[in-house]
Amino acid sequence: GDLDQDAIKEFRKRRFEKTGNKMILTDYIGKVLQDAELVRKNKITVACIILLGREEKIKELFPQFEIIYEWRNSPKQIHYDYRDSWRVPYFLAYDKIWSTINARNIRTPYQEGFIQQEVFAFHEKSCREAINNAVAHRDYSAIGRSIIIYASAERLSVVSPGGFPSGITEENILKAQ
């Protein structure tokens, strides 16, 4: 009852696309979630709530879970020109976030021989990876702070509350255990 049925459908679909395992589409959801390690010892995990939880349950348990997108015409500008936010299961926000970013994606055409090619300012796979990392690695104990996507024609940055775990620094991150 704590999980959103539309988010579960989306999860099943994406998991099937990734694995090719048709049983994911029809198996008991408890088994599917356990196989994905979103349920442990018959209890749903924090990740399960963030990814698939009903909006009310997310707000109750993780009121700090919010993804904000802000577009600025100039990266140095303080006020934003467009803003959107999501406080829903991540599986329901995932494509909406990319659509919002892509709606302002700047296309730069260039000529390669007789063929005109194009390059976009924001690469979908890279943007999704940065946002996935922000959701997966944010500090969920940091109250009053959201994941923020700052975008302009020149750059896109994703800021996630938290920092490195104790003992990890920029200097030792690749060597620390």
GROMACS .gro file of C-alpha atoms in nm:
model
  177
    1GLY     CA    1   0.000   0.000   0.000
    2ASP     CA    2   0.298   0.236   0.034
    3LEU     CA    3   0.399   0.194  -0.331
    4ASP     CA    4   0.263   0.375  -0.636
    5GLN     CA    5   0.113   0.135  -0.891
    6ASP     CA    6   0.212   0.349  -1.192
    7ALA     CA    7   0.570   0.366  -1.064
    8ILE     CA    8   0.570  -0.013  -1.023
    9LYS     CA    9   0.449  -0.056  -1.384
   10GLU     CA   10   0.727   0.173  -1.506
   11PHE     CA   11   0.982  -0.013  -1.292
   12ARG     CA   12   0.870  -0.351  -1.430
   13LYS     CA   13   0.886  -0.219  -1.787
   14ARG     CA   14   1.235  -0.071  -1.750
   15ARG     CA   15   1.368  -0.372  -1.559
   16PHE     CA   16   1.235  -0.605  -1.832
   17GLU     CA   17   1.395  -0.387  -2.104
   18LYS     CA   18   1.728  -0.406  -1.922
   19THR     CA   19   1.726  -0.778  -1.838
   20GLY     CA   20   1.501  -0.932  -2.104
   21ASN     CA   21   1.347  -1.146  -1.828
   22LYS     CA   22   0.972  -1.171  -1.908
   23MET     CA   23   0.895  -1.300  -1.558
   24ILE     CA   24   0.953  -0.947  -1.427
   25LEU     CA   25   0.631  -0.843  -1.599
   26THR     CA   26   0.415  -1.109  -1.432
   27ASP     CA   27   0.588  -1.226  -1.112
   28TYR     CA   28   0.458  -1.128  -0.769
   29ILE     CA   29   0.586  -0.774  -0.709
   30GLY     CA   30   0.742  -0.875  -0.376
   31LYS     CA   31   0.969  -1.120  -0.558
   32VAL     CA   32   1.058  -0.867  -0.828
   33LEU     CA   33   1.146  -0.607  -0.564
   34GLN     CA   34   1.344  -0.860  -0.360
   35ASP     CA   35   1.540  -0.967  -0.669
   36ALA     CA   36   1.621  -0.600  -0.731
   37GLU     CA   37   1.726  -0.562  -0.363
   38LEU     CA   38   1.454  -0.304  -0.302
   39VAL     CA   39   1.307  -0.534  -0.037
   40ARG     CA   40   1.529  -0.690   0.230
   41LYS     CA   41   1.409  -0.925   0.503
   42ASN     CA   42   1.051  -0.857   0.386
   43LYS     CA   43   1.089  -0.482   0.445
   44ILE     CA   44   1.098  -0.214   0.176
   45THR     CA   45   1.419  -0.012   0.161
   46VAL     CA   46   1.470   0.364   0.150
   47ALA     CA   47   1.557   0.324  -0.218
   48CYS     CA   48   1.225   0.148  -0.277
   49ILE     CA   49   1.028   0.438  -0.127
   50ILE     CA   50   1.226   0.700  -0.323
   51LEU     CA   51   1.191   0.509  -0.651
   52LEU     CA   52   0.841   0.366  -0.617
   53GLY     CA   53   0.669   0.510  -0.310
   54ARG     CA   54   0.332   0.678  -0.313
   55GLU     CA   55   0.371   1.055  -0.317
   56GLU     CA   56   0.213   1.084   0.030
   57LYS     CA   57   0.453   0.825   0.174
   58ILE     CA   58   0.755   1.000   0.023
   59LYS     CA   59   0.640   1.333   0.172
   60GLU     CA   60   0.584   1.167   0.511
   61LEU     CA   61   0.915   0.980   0.533
   62PHE     CA   62   1.142   1.196   0.314
   63PRO     CA   63   1.002   1.549   0.298
   64GLN     CA   64   1.346   1.659   0.180
   65PHE     CA   65   1.320   1.449  -0.139
   66GLU     CA   66   1.265   1.699  -0.416
   67ILE     CA   67   1.429   1.755  -0.753
   68ILE     CA   68   1.426   2.114  -0.875
   69TYR     CA   69   1.511   2.230  -1.226
   70GLU     CA   70   1.602   2.595  -1.284
   71TRP     CA   71   1.676   2.748  -1.623
   72ARG     CA   72   1.865   3.074  -1.644
   73ASN     CA   73   1.931   3.264  -1.967
   74SER     CA   74   2.279   3.330  -1.830
   75PRO     CA   75   2.466   3.108  -1.581
   76LYS     CA   76   2.566   3.414  -1.377
   77GLN     CA   77   2.206   3.528  -1.338
   78ILE     CA   78   2.072   3.498  -0.982
   79HIS     CA   79   1.700   3.467  -1.059
   80TYR     CA   80   1.570   3.184  -1.274
   81ASP     CA   81   1.367   3.226  -1.593
   82TYR     CA   82   1.192   2.891  -1.564
   83ARG     CA   83   1.149   2.649  -1.274
   84ASP     CA   84   0.992   2.309  -1.226
   85SER     CA   85   1.007   2.058  -0.942
   86TRP     CA   86   0.918   1.698  -0.866
   87ARG     CA   87   0.820   1.533  -0.536
   88VAL     CA   88   0.698   1.205  -0.679
   89PRO     CA   89   0.845   0.854  -0.708
   90TYR     CA   90   1.162   0.885  -0.912
   91PHE     CA   91   1.037   0.634  -1.168
   92LEU     CA   92   0.750   0.872  -1.246
   93ALA     CA   93   0.974   1.181  -1.262
   94TYR     CA   94   1.259   1.023  -1.460
   95ASP     CA   95   1.130   1.095  -1.812
   96LYS     CA   96   0.962   1.423  -1.715
   97ILE     CA   97   1.293   1.560  -1.590
   98TRP     CA   98   1.467   1.477  -1.917
   99SER     CA   99   1.176   1.626  -2.118
  100THR     CA  100   1.211   1.948  -1.919
  101ILE     CA  101   1.586   1.963  -1.983
  102ASN     CA  102   1.550   1.869  -2.348
  103ALA     CA  103   1.282   2.134  -2.408
  104ARG     CA  104   1.556   2.396  -2.366
  105ASN     CA  105   1.834   2.192  -2.526
  106ILE     CA  106   2.031   2.412  -2.764
  107ARG     CA  107   2.097   2.256  -3.107
  108THR     CA  108   2.415   2.362  -3.287
  109PRO     CA  109   2.427   2.261  -3.653
  110TYR     CA  110   2.754   2.205  -3.839
  111GLN     CA  111   2.840   2.103  -4.190
  112GLU     CA  112   3.031   1.780  -4.255
  113GLY     CA  113   3.085   1.762  -4.630
  114PHE     CA  114   2.743   1.766  -4.795
  115ILE     CA  115   2.564   1.660  -4.478
  116GLN     CA  116   2.448   1.888  -4.203
  117GLN     CA  117   2.501   1.736  -3.857
  118GLU     CA  118   2.393   1.866  -3.521
  119VAL     CA  119   2.523   1.866  -3.169
  120PHE     CA  120   2.304   1.932  -2.867
  121ALA     CA  121   2.425   2.120  -2.561
  122PHE     CA  122   2.295   1.851  -2.324
  123HIS     CA  123   2.360   1.484  -2.393
  124GLU     CA  124   2.072   1.272  -2.264
  125LYS     CA  125   2.274   0.983  -2.125
  126SER     CA  126   2.515   1.214  -1.939
  127CYS     CA  127   2.234   1.425  -1.792
  128ARG     CA  128   2.039   1.120  -1.677
  129GLU     CA  129   2.352   0.970  -1.521
  130ALA     CA  130   2.427   1.289  -1.327
  131ILE     CA  131   2.071   1.306  -1.195
  132ASN     CA  132   2.065   0.933  -1.113
  133ASN     CA  133   2.385   0.980  -0.913
  134ALA     CA  134   2.238   1.279  -0.731
  135VAL     CA  135   1.930   1.077  -0.631
  136ALA     CA  136   2.129   0.767  -0.535
  137HIS     CA  137   2.403   0.940  -0.339
  138ARG     CA  138   2.236   1.239  -0.177
  139ASP     CA  139   2.236   1.269   0.200
  140TYR     CA  140   1.874   1.196   0.290
  141SER     CA  141   1.930   1.321   0.644
  142ALA     CA  142   1.996   1.674   0.509
  143ILE     CA  143   1.663   1.844   0.582
  144GLY     CA  144   1.547   2.148   0.388
  145ARG     CA  145   1.777   2.093   0.091
  146SER     CA  146   1.680   1.961  -0.250
  147ILE     CA  147   1.858   1.821  -0.551
  148ILE     CA  148   1.888   2.116  -0.787
  149ILE     CA  149   1.955   2.109  -1.160
  150TYR     CA  150   2.092   2.445  -1.271
  151ALA     CA  151   2.078   2.490  -1.648
  152SER     CA  152   2.161   2.758  -1.900
  153ALA     CA  153   2.266   2.756  -2.264
  154GLU     CA  154   2.630   2.726  -2.151
  155ARG     CA  155   2.609   2.460  -1.879
  156LEU     CA  156   2.410   2.214  -1.676
  157SER     CA  157   2.506   2.128  -1.320
  158VAL     CA  158   2.341   1.900  -1.069
  159VAL     CA  159   2.382   1.979  -0.699
  160SER     CA  160   2.299   1.709  -0.448
  161PRO     CA  161   2.284   1.766  -0.072
  162GLY     CA  162   2.559   1.601   0.124
  163GLY     CA  163   2.924   1.545   0.066
  164PHE     CA  164   3.186   1.277   0.074
  165PRO     CA  165   3.165   1.011   0.345
  166SER     CA  166   3.391   1.060   0.647
  167GLY     CA  167   3.759   1.024   0.553
  168ILE     CA  168   3.702   1.071   0.178
  169THR     CA  169   3.834   1.384   0.005
  170GLU     CA  170   3.878   1.500  -0.354
  171GLU     CA  171   4.244   1.410  -0.322
  172ASN     CA  172   4.196   1.049  -0.202
  173ILE     CA  173   3.861   0.951  -0.357
  174LEU     CA  174   4.016   0.720  -0.617
  175LYS     CA  175   4.242   0.549  -0.361
  176ALA     CA  176   4.028   0.546  -0.043
  177GLN     CA  177   3.850   0.234   0.067
   0.00000   0.00000   0.00000
